[in-house]
Structures are given as C-alpha cells and as structure tokens.
Coordinates of C-alpha atoms in Angstrom, one line a residue:
M177 CA 51.9 149.2 207.1
G178 CA 48.4 147.8 206.6
V179 CA 47.4 144.3 205.7
T180 CA 47.7 143.6 202.0
L181 CA 46.2 141.2 199.5
K182 CA 49.4 139.3 199.7
D183 CA 49.0 138.8 203.4
V184 CA 45.5 137.5 203.0
S185 CA 46.5 135.1 200.2
K186 CA 49.3 133.7 202.3
E187 CA 47.0 133.2 205.3
A188 CA 44.4 131.5 203.2
G189 CA 46.8 129.5 201.2
V190 CA 45.6 130.7 197.8
S191 CA 46.8 133.1 195.1
I192 CA 46.5 136.9 195.2
A193 CA 44.2 136.7 192.1
T194 CA 41.8 134.4 193.9
V195 CA 41.6 136.8 196.9
S196 CA 41.0 139.7 194.5
N197 CA 38.2 137.9 192.7
I198 CA 36.4 137.1 195.9
I199 CA 36.7 140.6 197.3
N200 CA 35.4 142.1 194.0
N201 CA 32.6 139.6 193.8
K202 CA 34.0 137.8 190.8
E203 CA 34.3 134.4 192.4
K204 CA 32.1 132.5 189.9
F205 CA 34.6 129.7 189.6
V206 CA 35.8 129.7 193.2
S207 CA 34.8 126.8 195.4
P208 CA 32.8 127.5 198.6
H209 CA 35.7 125.9 200.6
I210 CA 38.2 128.4 199.2
K211 CA 35.8 131.3 199.5
E212 CA 35.3 130.4 203.2
A213 CA 39.1 130.2 203.8
V214 CA 39.6 133.7 202.3
N215 CA 36.8 135.2 204.3
K216 CA 38.2 133.8 207.5
A217 CA 41.7 135.2 206.6
I218 CA 40.1 138.6 205.9
Q219 CA 38.4 138.6 209.3
K220 CA 41.4 137.3 211.2
L221 CA 43.8 139.9 209.7
N222 CA 41.2 142.6 209.7
Y223 CA 41.9 143.3 206.0
K224 CA 40.4 146.6 204.6
P225 CA 40.2 146.9 200.8
N226 CA 42.0 149.9 199.3
Y227 CA 39.1 151.6 197.7
A228 CA 41.3 154.3 196.1
A229 CA 43.3 151.7 194.3
R230 CA 40.2 149.8 193.3
S231 CA 38.8 153.0 191.9
L232 CA 41.8 153.6 189.7
V233 CA 41.5 150.1 188.3
S234 CA 37.7 149.9 187.8
S235 CA 36.9 153.7 187.5
K236 CA 34.2 153.0 190.1
S237 CA 34.5 154.2 193.7
Q238 CA 31.3 152.6 195.1
S239 CA 30.6 156.0 196.7
V240 CA 27.9 158.7 196.3
G241 CA 27.9 162.3 197.3
L242 CA 24.9 163.6 199.1
I243 CA 24.5 167.4 199.4
I244 CA 21.9 168.9 201.7
P245 CA 21.2 172.6 202.5
D246 CA 20.6 172.3 206.2
I247 CA 21.4 169.3 208.4
T248 CA 19.5 170.9 211.3
N249 CA 16.2 170.7 209.4
P250 CA 14.7 167.4 210.4
F251 CA 13.2 167.0 206.9
F252 CA 16.7 166.9 205.3
A253 CA 18.2 164.9 208.2
E254 CA 15.6 162.2 207.8
L255 CA 16.1 162.2 204.0
A256 CA 19.8 161.8 204.5
K257 CA 19.2 158.9 206.9
G258 CA 17.0 157.1 204.4
I259 CA 19.3 157.7 201.4
E260 CA 22.3 156.4 203.3
K261 CA 20.5 153.2 204.3
N262 CA 19.3 152.5 200.8
L263 CA 22.7 153.1 199.3
A264 CA 24.5 151.0 201.9
R265 CA 22.3 148.1 201.1
A266 CA 23.4 148.4 197.5
G267 CA 27.1 148.5 198.5
Y268 CA 27.7 152.2 198.3
I269 CA 29.3 154.6 200.8
T270 CA 27.7 158.0 201.2
F271 CA 29.7 161.2 201.6
L272 CA 27.4 163.8 203.3
C273 CA 28.0 167.6 202.7
N274 CA 26.0 170.3 204.4
T275 CA 26.0 173.7 202.5
Y276 CA 24.3 175.9 205.1
E277 CA 22.3 177.3 202.2
N278 CA 25.6 178.7 200.8
G279 CA 25.8 178.5 197.0
Q280 CA 29.5 178.9 196.9
L281 CA 30.1 176.2 199.4
E282 CA 27.7 174.0 197.5
K283 CA 29.8 174.4 194.3
K284 CA 33.0 173.7 196.3
Y285 CA 31.6 170.5 197.6
L286 CA 30.4 169.4 194.1
D287 CA 33.9 170.0 192.7
E288 CA 35.5 168.1 195.6
L289 CA 33.2 165.1 195.3
V290 CA 33.7 164.9 191.6
A291 CA 37.5 165.1 192.1
R292 CA 37.2 162.2 194.6
N293 CA 35.6 160.2 191.8
V294 CA 32.1 159.6 193.4
D295 CA 29.9 157.4 191.1
G296 CA 26.9 159.7 191.5
L297 CA 25.4 162.6 193.3
I298 CA 22.1 163.4 195.1
I299 CA 21.6 167.1 195.6
C300 CA 18.8 168.3 198.0
G301 CA 17.6 171.8 197.4
L302 CA 20.4 173.2 195.1
S303 CA 21.2 176.2 197.3
S304 CA 22.9 178.1 194.5
R305 CA 19.7 177.9 192.3
N306 CA 22.2 177.7 189.4
A307 CA 21.4 175.0 186.9
E308 CA 24.8 175.5 185.3
V309 CA 26.4 173.3 187.9
L310 CA 24.1 170.4 186.7
R311 CA 25.0 170.9 183.1
N312 CA 28.7 170.6 184.1
L313 CA 27.9 167.2 185.7
E314 CA 26.2 166.1 182.5
V315 CA 29.2 167.1 180.5
Q316 CA 31.3 164.9 182.8
N317 CA 28.8 162.1 182.6
I318 CA 28.3 162.0 186.3
P319 CA 24.8 160.7 187.3
Y320 CA 22.9 163.0 189.6
I321 CA 19.4 163.5 191.0
V322 CA 17.9 166.6 192.6
L323 CA 15.5 166.4 195.5
D324 CA 13.3 169.2 197.0
N325 CA 13.5 170.8 193.5
R326 CA 13.8 174.6 193.7
I327 CA 14.3 175.2 190.0
K328 CA 11.4 173.8 188.0
Q329 CA 13.3 173.4 184.7
I330 CA 15.5 170.7 186.2
K331 CA 14.6 167.4 184.6
K332 CA 16.3 164.8 186.8
S333 CA 14.4 165.3 190.0
I334 CA 12.2 163.6 192.5
E335 CA 9.7 166.1 193.7
I336 CA 6.1 166.6 195.0
N337 CA 3.3 168.7 193.6
D338 CA 3.8 171.8 195.6
Y339 CA 0.9 173.6 193.9
D340 CA -1.5 170.9 195.0
G341 CA -0.1 171.2 198.5
G342 CA -1.0 174.9 198.6
Q343 CA -4.5 174.1 197.4
I344 CA -5.0 171.3 199.9
A345 CA -4.0 173.7 202.8
A346 CA -6.3 176.5 201.5
N347 CA -9.3 174.2 201.0
H348 CA -9.0 172.9 204.5
L349 CA -9.0 176.3 206.1
V350 CA -11.6 177.8 203.8
G351 CA -13.8 174.7 204.4
R352 CA -13.6 175.5 208.1
G353 CA -15.0 179.0 207.6
H354 CA -11.9 181.2 207.7
K355 CA -12.3 184.6 206.0
H356 CA -8.8 186.1 206.5
L357 CA -5.8 183.9 206.0
A358 CA -2.0 184.3 205.9
F359 CA 1.0 182.6 204.2
I360 CA 4.5 182.5 205.5
G361 CA 7.5 181.7 203.3
C362 CA 10.1 182.9 200.9
T363 CA 7.8 183.3 197.9
G364 CA 10.4 185.2 195.7
Q365 CA 13.3 182.8 196.2
F366 CA 12.5 179.1 195.5
D367 CA 10.2 177.8 192.8
N368 CA 8.8 175.1 195.0
I369 CA 7.8 177.5 197.8
K370 CA 6.3 179.9 195.2
D371 CA 4.2 177.0 193.9
R372 CA 2.9 176.3 197.4
H373 CA 2.0 180.0 197.8
R374 CA 0.4 180.1 194.3
G375 CA -1.8 177.1 194.9
Y376 CA -2.9 178.5 198.3
S377 CA -3.5 182.0 196.8
D378 CA -5.6 180.7 193.8
V379 CA -8.0 179.0 196.1
L380 CA -8.4 182.0 198.3
T381 CA -8.9 184.3 195.3
N382 CA -11.6 182.0 194.0
N383 CA -13.4 182.1 197.3
D384 CA -12.9 185.9 197.9
I385 CA -10.8 185.3 201.0
K386 CA -8.4 188.0 202.2
L387 CA -4.7 186.9 202.1
S388 CA -1.7 188.4 204.0
V389 CA 1.7 187.2 202.9
F390 CA 4.8 187.3 205.1
Q391 CA 8.3 186.8 203.7
T392 CA 10.9 185.0 205.9
E393 CA 13.5 182.2 206.0
L394 CA 12.4 178.6 206.0
T395 CA 13.6 178.1 209.6
T396 CA 12.3 178.2 213.1
D397 CA 13.9 181.7 213.5
G398 CA 12.1 182.7 210.3
G399 CA 8.8 181.8 212.0
R400 CA 9.7 183.7 215.1
L401 CA 10.7 186.8 213.2
V402 CA 7.3 187.3 211.5
A403 CA 5.0 185.8 214.1
A404 CA 4.1 189.1 215.8
D405 CA 3.2 190.7 212.4
V406 CA 1.1 187.6 211.5
I407 CA -0.8 187.8 214.8
D408 CA -1.3 191.6 214.4
S409 CA -2.6 191.1 210.8
G410 CA -5.8 189.7 212.1
A411 CA -5.5 186.5 210.1
T412 CA -7.3 183.5 211.8
G413 CA -5.5 180.9 209.9
V414 CA -1.9 180.5 208.5
F415 CA -0.3 178.2 206.0
C416 CA 3.5 177.9 206.7
G417 CA 5.9 177.2 203.8
N418 CA 7.4 174.4 206.0
D419 CA 7.0 172.9 209.4
L420 CA 10.0 174.7 210.9
I421 CA 8.3 178.1 210.3
A422 CA 5.3 176.7 212.2
V423 CA 7.5 175.7 215.2
G424 CA 8.7 179.4 215.5
L425 CA 5.1 180.7 215.1
Y426 CA 3.9 178.4 217.8
E427 CA 6.6 179.7 220.2
I428 CA 5.7 183.4 219.8
A429 CA 2.0 182.7 219.8
R430 CA 2.3 180.9 223.1
Q431 CA 4.4 183.8 224.5
K432 CA 1.6 186.3 223.5
G433 CA -1.1 184.2 225.0
I434 CA -2.6 183.3 221.6
K435 CA -4.5 180.0 221.7
I436 CA -3.9 177.5 218.9
P437 CA -6.2 176.6 217.2
E438 CA -9.0 178.5 218.9
E439 CA -7.6 181.9 218.0
L440 CA -5.1 181.0 215.3
S441 CA -5.2 177.9 213.1
I442 CA -1.9 176.7 211.6
I443 CA -0.9 174.3 208.8
G444 CA 2.6 173.3 208.1
F445 CA 4.4 171.5 205.2
D446 CA 6.7 168.4 205.3
D447 CA 5.4 166.5 208.3
I448 CA 8.8 166.4 210.1
S449 CA 9.0 164.3 213.3
F450 CA 8.4 167.3 215.5
A451 CA 4.9 167.8 214.0
E452 CA 3.3 165.0 216.0
I453 CA 4.8 166.0 219.3
M454 CA 4.0 169.7 219.1
Q455 CA 1.2 170.9 221.4
P456 CA -1.3 171.0 219.9
K457 CA -0.2 168.4 217.3
L458 CA 0.5 170.1 214.0
T459 CA -1.8 169.7 211.0
T460 CA 0.5 169.6 208.0
I461 CA 1.0 168.5 204.3
R462 CA 3.0 165.3 204.3
Q463 CA 5.6 164.4 201.6
S464 CA 6.7 160.8 202.1
R465 CA 10.4 160.7 202.9
R466 CA 10.4 157.0 202.4
S467 CA 9.0 157.3 198.9
I468 CA 11.4 160.1 198.0
T469 CA 14.5 158.2 199.2
L470 CA 13.4 155.0 197.5
E471 CA 12.8 156.7 194.2
A472 CA 16.0 158.7 194.4
T473 CA 18.3 155.8 195.2
T474 CA 16.6 153.4 192.8
H475 CA 17.0 155.8 189.8
L476 CA 20.5 156.9 190.8
I477 CA 21.8 153.3 191.2
A478 CA 20.3 152.4 187.8
M479 CA 22.1 155.4 186.2
M480 CA 25.4 154.5 187.9
Q481 CA 25.2 150.9 186.7
D482 CA 23.9 151.6 183.2
A483 CA 25.2 154.6 181.3
Q484 CA 22.2 154.3 178.9
Y485 CA 19.6 154.5 181.7
T486 CA 17.8 157.8 182.1
F487 CA 14.5 159.3 183.5
E488 CA 12.7 162.6 183.9
N489 CA 11.0 164.2 186.8
V490 CA 9.1 161.9 189.2
V491 CA 6.2 163.7 190.9
L492 CA 5.1 162.0 194.1
P493 CA 1.7 162.4 195.8
I494 CA 1.1 164.4 199.0
H495 CA -1.7 164.5 201.4
L496 CA -3.0 166.4 204.4
V497 CA -2.3 165.0 207.9
E498 CA -5.1 166.4 210.0
R499 CA -4.2 166.7 213.7
E500 CA -5.1 169.4 216.2
S501 CA -3.8 172.8 215.1
T502 CA -6.8 174.0 213.0
S503 CA -10.4 174.8 214.1
W504 CA -13.7 175.9 212.7
R505 CA -14.7 179.6 212.7

C-alpha cells in the first residue's frame, strides 16, 4: 500500500487537513516552520499525490492532451518538446498521442483523453480533417487549440501565413533568374499546403514562369518517390511543401549525380533541425517553433484557468532562411 496523507501528517506532526492544504497550494495561513516540516515528511516518505482522487474532488486533473500526426517528423517532435516544457513550468502533465496521420486513431485518442479528464487539448494537424470533433469538444466545454492548421475555418488555432510562405519562396527563385520551377506537396489534401502552393503559383503566373506540380506525401519517402519525375521535368528550382520532402529529394538527386544548387535549386518549409546540417545546407521558410509553442500554451492555460477567456486565430510571421541550396541561373 502506498504512502497516504495520514502517513505524512503523522510524520510531520500536523493534521491531515494541513498537509492537504500545503500539497494543493492553499497554505496561506500555514507557518513556514510547519510547511517545511510537511515538505521534509513528503520527501522522507516519498509521498506521491493521488491525482485521480484530486481530480474527482476539484474537477481538475492538471493534465493536457497533446495529439500530433507524426512523431518522426522533427517539426512535430520539436513542437511537442517545447509544449511539454512550457506546460510543466505551469504545473501540468502532458499526455502525448501520435496518430500516424490516422483519423480514426485520432478520434479514439481524443475520446480517451476526454474520458481521462484532461483539462485541455492541443491538436497538431488534425489528421481526420473533421471539424466535427472540435465542435464536440466545445459542447463539452473542453479548452483546445489547433496547431499546423489544415482546416482554415477553425477559429482556435495558432498558425502561420502559408500563402506568404509560398510567395517568399517563389520570389526568391524568380529573383535568381529561374524560368521553370516545380512544387512538391499534397495540394489537394491540406488547406495549409494548398495555401503554400497557391502563393507560389500566383507569383509564377504573374512572372510568366512555367510551373510543374508533383503530388506526394509530406515525408522523406514522399520526396524520394517523385524525385526522378521532378528531375526529368527540367525544372531548375523546386519549392517543397516541407523540409522532409526536401531531404528525400536531396537523396535521389545525389544518387543521380545532380548537383545542388548548380543544377537544381531547392527550398524547403519549416526549418527543422536537419536543414542546417544537410549538404548543402537547406534554404527554407522558417516558422518559429518557440513562438508557436509559447502562444499555444499561453492561450490554453488561460482558457483552462478562466472559462470566460477566449481568442481567435493567431497568425505568426515567417521568413526565409537563406543558406546554400539555391543558385542564380
């Protein structure tokens, strides 16, 4: 049997109520001497609070569910790390669920997290692309925030201006004299990727630049699968829907003896940790993970602590990180 409040109170020589007040940060009228005695007893006995029991009493679990679509994608892994750190500082435990881009698994995780009485949810990507699951959360008054927003009608999201990102990439390549460019990504599936493609395409159309589009998954394998077709298209520059696609494209281009950037200029999106160690270093559109995680946790904590608090979409700035993977024509 585990150590109980009664055991701690006996060791410290105080009442169970006093121990409970100290553990639950309600020790306003407790002397420093008594507080110190209780904390020493907790450490000595290695007492662990029963969070399930506390949740039943307070209706708060001090926990947050974090759902991400792909833990192997460094962008989402780094987001998860930042979110967990920020929530831990505020006294919350994070439960991490990886959906593998499976909408049904995503719904199952959401149901399980709600059943386990999490105080709030952060959903990265929304693999199911079904806003109905969010309406269900609102009916149940469960605070939530969506990151990497794939459905533009969602109002509680932290996102970046994907359209501007596409324009920035296009202007960079057009400004370097490229006349035939390509885009790689799933333009028909996710609204944020469609916006990246749309911004890119609009600039090219206005400059009478030829554009080839290649549909694939937002993964390294996705980049590998279309790389040969991209190279055969004759495009001299490529904008990838994310950095992982660029990693796969690099690999096949190297195997085929294509020189980057002399023969093929490449721009990514996200600025994952790999981007700076690729050879040549990848030029990419950076979205600040630090800003995203700070905004997400700040707003979620406010919603969890104040039922009247609300906010609508926060759109964060992005910028080009120019490295070594693009050249002049």
